[in-house]
Amino acid sequence: MRILVCVKRVPAVGSRINVTDDGQQVDTAHLGFTTSPHEECAVEEAAQIVERLDGDDHAVVVLTLGPEASTEQLRYAASVGGNEFALVMAEGGLDWDPQRTAVAITSAVRELESAGGQFDLILFGNESADGGNFQVGIRVAHALGRPIVNGIKGIDPHERGFTARRETDAGYEVYELEAPCALGVKEGINLPRYPTMKGRLASRKAQIQVLDSAADADAGGQSRVRLHRPPERASTTVQLGDSAAAAPAVVNLLDELGVL
Amino acid sequence: MSAVAVLIDHDRGVPSSGALEALTAARALAADLDADLDAVILGDNDLFDAHGADLVAACADYGVAAVHRGRHSFLADYGPDAWGAALAGFVEAAGPVAFVAAGTDRGAEAMAQLAARTDLPLVANCVNVSPAGSPPEGQPGPANGDAWHITRIQWGGSLLEDVTLTSTLPLLTIAQHSIEAEPCEGDLIHTTVADFEPGLGPEVQQTLIRDRVTLTEGITLSTAPVVVSGGRGVGSADGFAPLEELAELLGGRVGCSRAVTNNGWRSHSDQVGQTGTRIAPEIYIACGISGAIQHWVGAMGSKNILAINIDPEANMVTKAGYAVIADLHEVVPAICDEIRRRRDRPSSS
Ligand SMILES: Cc1cc2nc3c(=O)[nH]c(=O)nc-3n(C[C@H](O)[C@H](O)[C@H](O)COP(=O)(O)OP(=O)(O)OC[C@H]3O[C@@H](n4cnc5c(N)ncnc54)[C@H](O)[C@@H]3O)c2cc1C
Ligand SMILES: Nc1ncnc2c1ncn2[C@@H]1O[C@H](COP(=O)(O)O)[C@@H](O)[C@H]1O
């Protein structure tokens, strides 16, 4: 079985997000980068599926579109179960519109498949952590003619395809997809592993294939004017105390709010 | 007359709350464009027999001129391909001037399916939409007469992005809770109902819902009036016992931060935040949570926030309306004791 996972490099933001003076990007001068949680779980899920299978003709292929620095996210994936790695080189790609991103990823998938065979399953995150466009995976899957369901929090492989569970407020919905297919997964589907010693070694040795499939991808109809922070809710914090002796004041508050 | 069309996403005949918000946003857009407000509802004969009248009445309350009911046996329940294909058929036949849906799981997914099928841009999670013409007040940049000017959310609401949209048919989803659902005031217009039968191939059946499993009855994290959450400061899975007790005493639910789910102390279904659940309780009690922005966006819909933290500078503390600066392991049990004490002796107060 071959599983492809698409991950995006995103800044690891803390208590607030700063924007560059030109309003075009998140200011990352003092920030590290990470993989979005949904996609980290997608890598873990792929690794778990493949590790349960007999034989050694299985692979977890991890793809990212972005600048060269995105190899950091591929190397991390190598340390937690990824086997093959592809960088779709696109200098400003982290800020691309979703149509353009999808076109470039679609042609990269075609290239990877013509060399290495069809992917039985392609995993995306439910949405990217930064852009949150909720569509790149669906566009790619549709262009490739594969069914896709988003919001997935459970996957069981079986002979012909995959049973997928989607969380709802009260429980979950069950979907049955035949391979080849695609799924958009959510954090919580599993608990991603931490890199082990062996994983770190694998990460250093990982061979990364660089693809230029982004070169012909034209900009889509959505175009950034600027990023900015929403107005913050002004608040003055009322201190109810600095020890357990604050309990009566807290209960008074609960009483006032009518939740007691 | 031209129309702004809105997908009413529903679960077995019950519209999502987001769908009513989307109708409210689209009504303003239709007024700007001097267009009608239309609604699209997908189902099969049984669904419309059981819920059709209620769904049409709800649309009428929100000023919908025409309800288009897409009927097909493959639309008996939800499926992203079936919904996407039905919507693609609708926009081709009806030619709306814009198509809008809620940024709910189903709304977002069906719209992405529609966008993929029509190869049109889709702007997700809009909070402000100005049709073609000059850019809205306060938005810089050159006026592009053909482009729409839109503000959307990024990072789950921590950041806003102004974009231009150039498209023959603008496709938009409306960020949930960014607008309050408001029925029309005054005399209602007469709402007409028209049926269409989308041409759906058998391939759309593959992504239909096959089964459902119900796990929780009653209040959920997103509907609880009180949420008592714990973060890394709780220290262990066992450390949640006093928080459980407090939630129980208040008829609420326990939530947590991502540090907690990552440590395996609680299930991810309890996580509040960007990649967890968005909550809107009367009061949110955040214990040992620093208030990272991805946590904050899930909690900011709370009407009141009480932070319990040893660090007076923690983001959660400075943003909260109320705070206790102390060890949660001492404060939370003391609050439980105080509640029980008052309940045991109600006459003494
Ligand atoms: C893309 C992305 C999405 C994310 N989505 C989410 C999300 O959905 N939800 C989420 O929560 N996080 C999310 N995160 C993670 C987030 O950035 C933070 O890492 C996380 O919220 C931190 O959890 P915490 O506050 O429990 O831990 P910490 O940041 O470690 O804070 C612990 C707090 O406990 C206090 N404390 C310690 N001991 C005590 C004590 N005895 N009594 C009282 N206080 C004490 C400390 O002062 C501190 O403020 C996301 C991150 C990324 C990159
Ligand atoms: N630059 C990228 N590189 C790799 N995968 C991406 C990229 N952008 C988006 N994706 C994938 O598409 C999913 C949905 O993204 P979005 O439509 O932006 O919310 C993400 O969770 C990723 O799996």
CSV table of C-alpha atoms in Angstrom, one decimal, chain B:
chain,number,residue,atom,x,y,z
B,1,MET,CA,-34.7,38.8,-11.2
B,2,SER,CA,-31.1,37.9,-10.4
B,3,ALA,CA,-30.6,36.2,-7.0
B,4,VAL,CA,-28.0,35.5,-4.3
B,5,ALA,CA,-28.5,31.8,-3.6
B,6,VAL,CA,-27.8,30.2,-0.2
B,7,LEU,CA,-27.3,26.6,0.6
B,8,ILE,CA,-29.3,25.6,3.6
B,9,ASP,CA,-27.1,22.8,5.1
B,10,HIS,CA,-29.1,20.5,7.3
B,11,ASP,CA,-28.9,17.2,9.1
B,12,ARG,CA,-31.9,15.0,8.2
B,13,GLY,CA,-34.2,18.1,7.8
B,14,VAL,CA,-32.8,20.2,10.7
B,15,PRO,CA,-31.0,23.3,9.4
B,16,SER,CA,-27.6,24.1,11.0
B,17,SER,CA,-27.5,27.3,13.0
B,18,GLY,CA,-24.8,28.4,10.6
B,19,ALA,CA,-27.3,28.2,7.7
B,20,LEU,CA,-29.5,30.9,9.3
B,21,GLU,CA,-26.4,33.1,9.9
B,22,ALA,CA,-25.5,32.6,6.2
B,23,LEU,CA,-29.0,33.6,5.2
B,24,THR,CA,-28.7,36.8,7.3
B,25,ALA,CA,-25.4,37.7,5.7
B,26,ALA,CA,-26.6,36.9,2.2
B,27,ARG,CA,-29.7,39.0,2.7
B,28,ALA,CA,-27.5,42.1,3.2
B,29,LEU,CA,-25.5,41.1,0.1
B,30,ALA,CA,-28.6,40.7,-2.0
B,31,ALA,CA,-29.8,44.1,-0.9
B,32,ASP,CA,-26.4,45.6,-2.0
B,33,LEU,CA,-26.7,43.9,-5.3
B,34,ASP,CA,-30.4,44.7,-5.7
B,35,ALA,CA,-31.0,41.0,-6.1
B,36,ASP,CA,-33.5,38.4,-4.7
B,37,LEU,CA,-32.5,36.1,-1.8
B,38,ASP,CA,-33.0,32.5,-2.8
B,39,ALA,CA,-32.4,29.3,-0.9
B,40,VAL,CA,-31.3,25.8,-2.1
B,41,ILE,CA,-32.3,22.7,0.0
B,42,LEU,CA,-31.3,19.2,-0.9
B,43,GLY,CA,-33.2,16.1,0.0
B,44,ASP,CA,-35.4,13.3,-1.2
B,45,ASN,CA,-39.2,12.9,-1.3
B,46,ASP,CA,-39.4,11.5,2.2
B,47,LEU,CA,-37.3,14.3,3.6
B,48,PHE,CA,-39.4,17.0,2.0
B,49,ASP,CA,-42.6,15.2,3.1
B,50,ALA,CA,-41.5,15.3,6.7
B,51,HIS,CA,-39.6,18.6,6.9
B,52,GLY,CA,-40.3,20.5,3.7
B,53,ALA,CA,-42.9,22.8,5.2
B,54,ASP,CA,-40.7,23.7,8.2
B,55,LEU,CA,-37.7,24.3,6.1
B,56,VAL,CA,-39.7,26.6,3.7
B,57,ALA,CA,-41.2,28.5,6.7
B,58,ALA,CA,-37.7,29.1,8.2
B,59,CYS,CA,-36.5,30.4,4.8
B,60,ALA,CA,-39.6,32.7,4.6
B,61,ASP,CA,-38.8,34.2,8.0
B,62,TYR,CA,-35.4,35.2,6.7
B,63,GLY,CA,-36.8,36.9,3.6
B,64,VAL,CA,-36.2,34.2,1.0
B,65,ALA,CA,-38.0,34.9,-2.3
B,66,ALA,CA,-37.7,31.4,-3.8
B,67,VAL,CA,-36.8,28.1,-2.3
B,68,HIS,CA,-35.3,25.6,-4.8
B,69,ARG,CA,-35.7,22.1,-3.6
B,70,GLY,CA,-33.2,19.6,-5.2
B,71,ARG,CA,-34.9,16.2,-5.0
B,72,HIS,CA,-33.2,13.0,-5.7
B,73,SER,CA,-33.1,9.6,-4.0
B,74,PHE,CA,-29.3,10.0,-3.6
B,75,LEU,CA,-30.0,13.1,-1.5
B,76,ALA,CA,-31.9,11.2,1.2
B,77,ASP,CA,-29.0,11.8,3.5
B,78,TYR,CA,-25.7,13.8,3.3
B,79,GLY,CA,-22.8,13.0,1.0
B,80,PRO,CA,-20.2,15.5,-0.2
B,81,ASP,CA,-20.2,14.3,-3.8
B,82,ALA,CA,-24.0,14.1,-4.0
B,83,TRP,CA,-24.3,17.6,-2.6
B,84,GLY,CA,-21.5,19.1,-4.7
B,85,ALA,CA,-22.9,17.6,-7.9
B,86,ALA,CA,-26.4,18.8,-7.1
B,87,LEU,CA,-25.2,22.3,-6.4
B,88,ALA,CA,-23.1,22.4,-9.6
B,89,GLY,CA,-26.3,21.4,-11.5
B,90,PHE,CA,-28.2,24.2,-9.8
B,91,VAL,CA,-25.8,27.0,-10.5
B,92,GLU,CA,-25.6,26.0,-14.1
B,93,ALA,CA,-29.3,26.0,-14.6
B,94,ALA,CA,-30.3,28.9,-12.3
B,95,GLY,CA,-27.3,31.3,-12.8
B,96,PRO,CA,-27.3,33.1,-9.4
B,97,VAL,CA,-25.1,36.2,-9.0
B,98,ALA,CA,-23.4,34.7,-5.9
B,99,PHE,CA,-23.6,31.5,-4.0
B,100,VAL,CA,-23.3,31.4,-0.2
B,101,ALA,CA,-23.2,28.8,2.5
B,102,ALA,CA,-22.3,28.5,6.1
B,103,GLY,CA,-18.7,27.7,7.2
B,104,THR,CA,-20.0,24.5,8.9
B,105,ASP,CA,-18.5,21.1,8.3
B,106,ARG,CA,-21.1,20.4,5.6
B,107,GLY,CA,-21.4,23.9,4.2
B,108,ALA,CA,-17.6,24.2,3.8
B,109,GLU,CA,-17.3,20.8,2.3
B,110,ALA,CA,-20.2,21.1,-0.2
B,111,MET,CA,-18.9,24.5,-1.3
B,112,ALA,CA,-15.4,23.1,-1.9
B,113,GLN,CA,-17.0,20.3,-3.9
B,114,LEU,CA,-18.9,22.9,-5.9
B,115,ALA,CA,-15.8,25.0,-6.4
B,116,ALA,CA,-13.8,22.0,-7.5
B,117,ARG,CA,-16.5,21.0,-10.0
B,118,THR,CA,-16.9,24.4,-11.5
B,119,ASP,CA,-13.2,25.4,-11.2
B,120,LEU,CA,-14.3,28.7,-9.6
B,121,PRO,CA,-12.5,30.4,-6.7
B,122,LEU,CA,-14.1,29.9,-3.2
B,123,VAL,CA,-13.5,32.3,-0.4
B,124,ALA,CA,-13.8,30.5,2.9
B,125,ASN,CA,-15.0,31.9,6.2
B,126,CYS,CA,-15.9,35.5,5.2
B,127,VAL,CA,-16.8,38.0,7.8
B,128,ASN,CA,-17.4,41.0,5.5
B,129,VAL,CA,-18.3,41.1,1.8
B,130,SER,CA,-18.5,44.1,-0.5
B,131,PRO,CA,-19.5,43.4,-4.1
B,132,ALA,CA,-17.7,44.9,-7.1
B,133,GLY,CA,-17.0,48.6,-7.0
B,134,SER,CA,-14.9,50.6,-4.7
B,135,PRO,CA,-13.1,49.0,-1.8
B,136,PRO,CA,-14.9,49.2,1.5
B,137,GLU,CA,-14.0,51.9,4.0
B,138,GLY,CA,-10.7,51.4,5.7
B,139,GLN,CA,-9.4,48.9,3.2
B,140,PRO,CA,-6.4,50.1,1.3
B,141,GLY,CA,-5.3,49.1,-2.2
B,142,PRO,CA,-6.3,50.1,-5.7
B,143,ALA,CA,-10.0,50.0,-6.5
B,144,ASN,CA,-10.5,47.2,-8.9
B,145,GLY,CA,-14.0,47.8,-10.4
B,146,ASP,CA,-14.6,44.1,-11.2
B,147,ALA,CA,-13.3,42.6,-8.0
B,148,TRP,CA,-15.2,41.9,-4.8
B,149,HIS,CA,-13.6,43.1,-1.6
B,150,ILE,CA,-13.8,40.5,1.2
B,151,THR,CA,-12.5,40.1,4.7
B,152,ARG,CA,-12.1,36.5,5.9
B,153,ILE,CA,-10.6,34.8,8.9
B,154,GLN,CA,-7.3,33.0,9.1
B,155,TRP,CA,-5.8,31.0,12.0
B,156,GLY,CA,-9.3,30.1,13.2
B,157,GLY,CA,-10.1,33.8,13.8
B,158,SER,CA,-6.8,35.0,15.3
B,159,LEU,CA,-6.1,37.0,12.1
B,160,LEU,CA,-8.1,38.7,9.4
B,161,GLU,CA,-7.2,38.7,5.7
B,162,ASP,CA,-8.6,41.2,3.2
B,163,VAL,CA,-8.8,39.7,-0.3
B,164,THR,CA,-10.1,40.6,-3.7
B,165,LEU,CA,-12.1,38.1,-5.5
B,166,THR,CA,-12.4,38.0,-9.3
B,167,SER,CA,-14.9,35.5,-10.5
B,168,THR,CA,-17.8,35.0,-12.8
B,169,LEU,CA,-19.7,33.6,-9.9
B,170,PRO,CA,-18.5,34.4,-6.3
B,171,LEU,CA,-18.6,31.4,-4.0
B,172,LEU,CA,-18.5,32.2,-0.3
B,173,THR,CA,-18.8,30.6,3.0
B,174,ILE,CA,-19.7,32.7,6.1
B,175,ALA,CA,-17.5,32.3,9.2
B,176,GLN,CA,-19.6,30.7,12.0
B,177,HIS,CA,-20.7,33.0,14.8
B,178,SER,CA,-19.4,36.1,12.9
B,179,ILE,CA,-22.9,37.4,12.5
B,180,GLU,CA,-26.1,36.8,14.5
B,181,ALA,CA,-29.0,35.1,12.7
B,182,GLU,CA,-31.8,37.6,12.4
B,183,PRO,CA,-35.2,36.9,10.9
B,184,CYS,CA,-36.7,39.7,8.7
B,185,GLU,CA,-38.7,42.4,10.4
B,186,GLY,CA,-42.1,43.5,9.3
B,187,ASP,CA,-44.3,42.0,6.6
B,188,LEU,CA,-43.0,38.8,5.1
B,189,ILE,CA,-42.7,38.5,1.3
B,190,HIS,CA,-44.4,35.6,-0.4
B,191,THR,CA,-42.0,32.7,-0.7
B,192,THR,CA,-42.3,30.6,-3.8
B,193,VAL,CA,-41.2,26.9,-3.9
B,194,ALA,CA,-39.7,25.2,-7.0
B,195,ASP,CA,-38.4,21.7,-7.4
B,196,PHE,CA,-35.4,20.7,-9.5
B,197,GLU,CA,-34.1,17.2,-10.1
B,198,PRO,CA,-30.3,17.2,-10.3
B,199,GLY,CA,-28.7,14.7,-12.6
B,200,LEU,CA,-26.6,12.6,-10.2
B,201,GLY,CA,-24.5,9.7,-11.4
B,202,PRO,CA,-24.1,6.5,-9.4
B,203,GLU,CA,-20.5,7.5,-8.5
B,204,VAL,CA,-21.8,10.1,-6.0
B,205,GLN,CA,-23.1,7.2,-3.8
B,206,GLN,CA,-19.7,6.3,-2.7
B,207,THR,CA,-19.4,9.1,-0.3
B,208,LEU,CA,-23.0,9.0,1.2
B,209,ILE,CA,-23.3,8.4,4.9
B,210,ARG,CA,-23.5,4.7,5.5
B,211,ASP,CA,-24.2,4.6,9.2
B,212,ARG,CA,-24.3,6.8,12.3
B,213,VAL,CA,-23.2,6.1,15.9
B,214,THR,CA,-24.6,8.2,18.8
B,215,LEU,CA,-22.2,8.6,21.7
B,216,THR,CA,-23.4,11.5,23.8
B,217,GLU,CA,-26.9,12.5,24.7
B,218,GLY,CA,-27.7,15.8,26.3
B,219,ILE,CA,-25.3,18.7,26.7
B,220,THR,CA,-22.1,18.7,24.7
B,221,LEU,CA,-19.0,20.8,25.1
B,222,SER,CA,-20.2,23.3,22.5
B,223,THR,CA,-23.6,23.7,24.2
B,224,ALA,CA,-22.7,23.5,27.9
B,225,PRO,CA,-23.6,26.6,30.1
B,226,VAL,CA,-20.4,26.1,32.1
B,227,VAL,CA,-17.1,24.7,31.0
B,228,VAL,CA,-14.3,23.9,33.5
B,229,SER,CA,-11.1,23.5,31.6
B,230,GLY,CA,-7.6,22.3,32.6
B,231,GLY,CA,-4.3,22.8,31.0
B,232,ARG,CA,-0.7,21.7,31.5
B,233,GLY,CA,-0.9,23.2,35.0
B,234,VAL,CA,-3.2,20.4,36.1
B,235,GLY,CA,-0.2,18.1,35.9
B,236,SER,CA,-1.8,14.7,35.3
B,237,ALA,CA,-4.9,12.8,34.2
B,238,ASP,CA,-5.8,12.2,37.9
B,239,GLY,CA,-5.4,15.9,38.5
B,240,PHE,CA,-8.7,16.5,36.7
B,241,ALA,CA,-10.8,14.9,39.4
B,242,PRO,CA,-11.5,18.2,41.2
B,243,LEU,CA,-12.3,19.8,37.8
B,244,GLU,CA,-14.7,17.0,37.1
B,245,GLU,CA,-16.3,17.6,40.4
B,246,LEU,CA,-16.7,21.3,39.9
B,247,ALA,CA,-18.2,20.8,36.4
B,248,GLU,CA,-20.6,18.2,37.9
B,249,LEU,CA,-21.7,20.6,40.7
B,250,LEU,CA,-22.4,23.3,38.1
B,251,GLY,CA,-24.1,21.1,35.4
B,252,GLY,CA,-21.3,21.8,33.0
B,253,ARG,CA,-18.6,19.9,31.1
B,254,VAL,CA,-14.9,19.5,31.4
B,255,GLY,CA,-12.6,20.9,28.6
B,256,CYS,CA,-8.9,21.0,28.2
B,257,SER,CA,-6.0,22.5,26.2
B,258,ARG,CA,-3.9,20.8,23.6
B,259,ALA,CA,-1.0,20.3,26.0
B,260,VAL,CA,-3.4,18.0,27.9
B,261,THR,CA,-4.6,15.9,24.9
B,262,ASN,CA,-1.0,15.7,23.7
B,263,ASN,CA,0.0,14.2,27.0
B,264,GLY,CA,-2.8,11.7,26.7
B,265,TRP,CA,-4.5,13.0,29.9
B,266,ARG,CA,-7.8,13.5,28.2
B,267,SER,CA,-9.5,12.7,24.9
B,268,HIS,CA,-9.3,15.2,22.1
B,269,SER,CA,-13.1,15.5,22.1
B,270,ASP,CA,-12.6,17.6,25.3
B,271,GLN,CA,-10.1,20.0,23.6
B,272,VAL,CA,-11.1,23.7,23.3
B,273,GLY,CA,-9.5,25.7,20.5
B,274,GLN,CA,-8.6,26.1,16.8
B,275,THR,CA,-8.2,22.4,16.2
B,276,GLY,CA,-10.7,21.5,18.9
B,277,THR,CA,-14.2,22.7,19.9
B,278,ARG,CA,-15.4,26.3,19.9
B,279,ILE,CA,-17.4,26.9,23.1
B,280,ALA,CA,-19.8,29.7,24.1
B,281,PRO,CA,-20.8,29.0,27.8
B,282,GLU,CA,-22.1,31.5,30.3
B,283,ILE,CA,-18.8,31.1,32.1
B,284,TYR,CA,-15.5,29.5,31.2
B,285,ILE,CA,-13.2,28.5,34.1
B,286,ALA,CA,-9.7,28.0,32.7
B,287,CYS,CA,-7.4,26.3,35.2
B,288,GLY,CA,-3.6,26.2,34.5
B,289,ILE,CA,-4.0,27.3,30.9
B,290,SER,CA,-1.6,29.9,29.5
B,291,GLY,CA,-4.0,31.1,26.8
B,292,ALA,CA,-2.1,30.6,23.6
B,293,ILE,CA,-3.9,32.2,20.7
B,294,GLN,CA,-5.0,28.8,19.3
B,295,HIS,CA,-6.7,28.1,22.6
B,296,TRP,CA,-8.1,31.6,23.0
B,297,VAL,CA,-10.0,31.4,19.6
B,298,GLY,CA,-11.9,28.5,20.9
B,299,ALA,CA,-12.7,30.2,24.2
B,300,MET,CA,-13.3,33.8,23.2
B,301,GLY,CA,-17.0,33.1,22.5
B,302,SER,CA,-17.6,32.6,26.3
B,303,LYS,CA,-19.7,35.3,28.0
B,304,ASN,CA,-17.5,35.4,31.0
B,305,ILE,CA,-14.0,34.0,31.7
B,306,LEU,CA,-12.4,33.1,35.0
B,307,ALA,CA,-8.7,32.3,34.9
B,308,ILE,CA,-7.1,30.3,37.7
B,309,ASN,CA,-3.3,30.5,37.2
B,310,ILE,CA,-0.2,31.0,39.3
B,311,ASP,CA,1.2,33.4,36.7
B,312,PRO,CA,-0.4,36.9,36.8
B,313,GLU,CA,1.1,37.7,33.4
B,314,ALA,CA,-0.4,34.6,31.6
B,315,ASN,CA,-2.3,35.6,28.5
B,316,MET,CA,-5.4,33.8,29.8
B,317,VAL,CA,-5.3,36.0,33.0
B,318,THR,CA,-4.8,39.3,31.2
B,319,LYS,CA,-7.6,38.6,28.8
B,320,ALA,CA,-10.1,37.1,31.3
B,321,GLY,CA,-12.7,39.2,33.0
B,322,TYR,CA,-12.0,37.5,36.4
B,323,ALA,CA,-8.9,35.8,37.8
B,324,VAL,CA,-7.6,34.0,40.9
B,325,ILE,CA,-3.8,34.0,41.0
B,326,ALA,CA,-3.1,30.8,42.9
B,327,ASP,CA,-2.4,27.1,42.7
B,328,LEU,CA,-5.4,25.5,41.0
B,329,HIS,CA,-4.9,22.3,43.1
B,330,GLU,CA,-5.9,24.4,46.1
B,331,VAL,CA,-8.4,26.8,44.6
B,332,VAL,CA,-10.6,24.3,42.7
B,333,PRO,CA,-11.3,22.0,45.7
B,334,ALA,CA,-12.0,25.1,47.8
B,335,ILE,CA,-14.6,26.3,45.3
B,336,CYS,CA,-16.3,22.8,45.4
B,337,ASP,CA,-16.3,22.8,49.2
B,338,GLU,CA,-17.9,26.3,49.2
B,339,ILE,CA,-20.6,25.3,46.8
B,340,ARG,CA,-21.5,22.2,48.8
B,341,ARG,CA,-21.4,24.2,52.0
B,342,ARG,CA,-23.9,26.7,50.7
B,343,ARG,CA,-26.1,24.0,49.3
B,344,ASP,CA,-26.1,22.0,52.5
B,345,ARG,CA,-27.1,25.0,54.5
B,346,PRO,CA,-29.3,27.1,52.2
B,347,SER,CA,-31.1,28.8,55.1
B,348,SER,CA,-28.0,30.3,56.5
B,349,SER,CA,-27.5,32.6,53.6
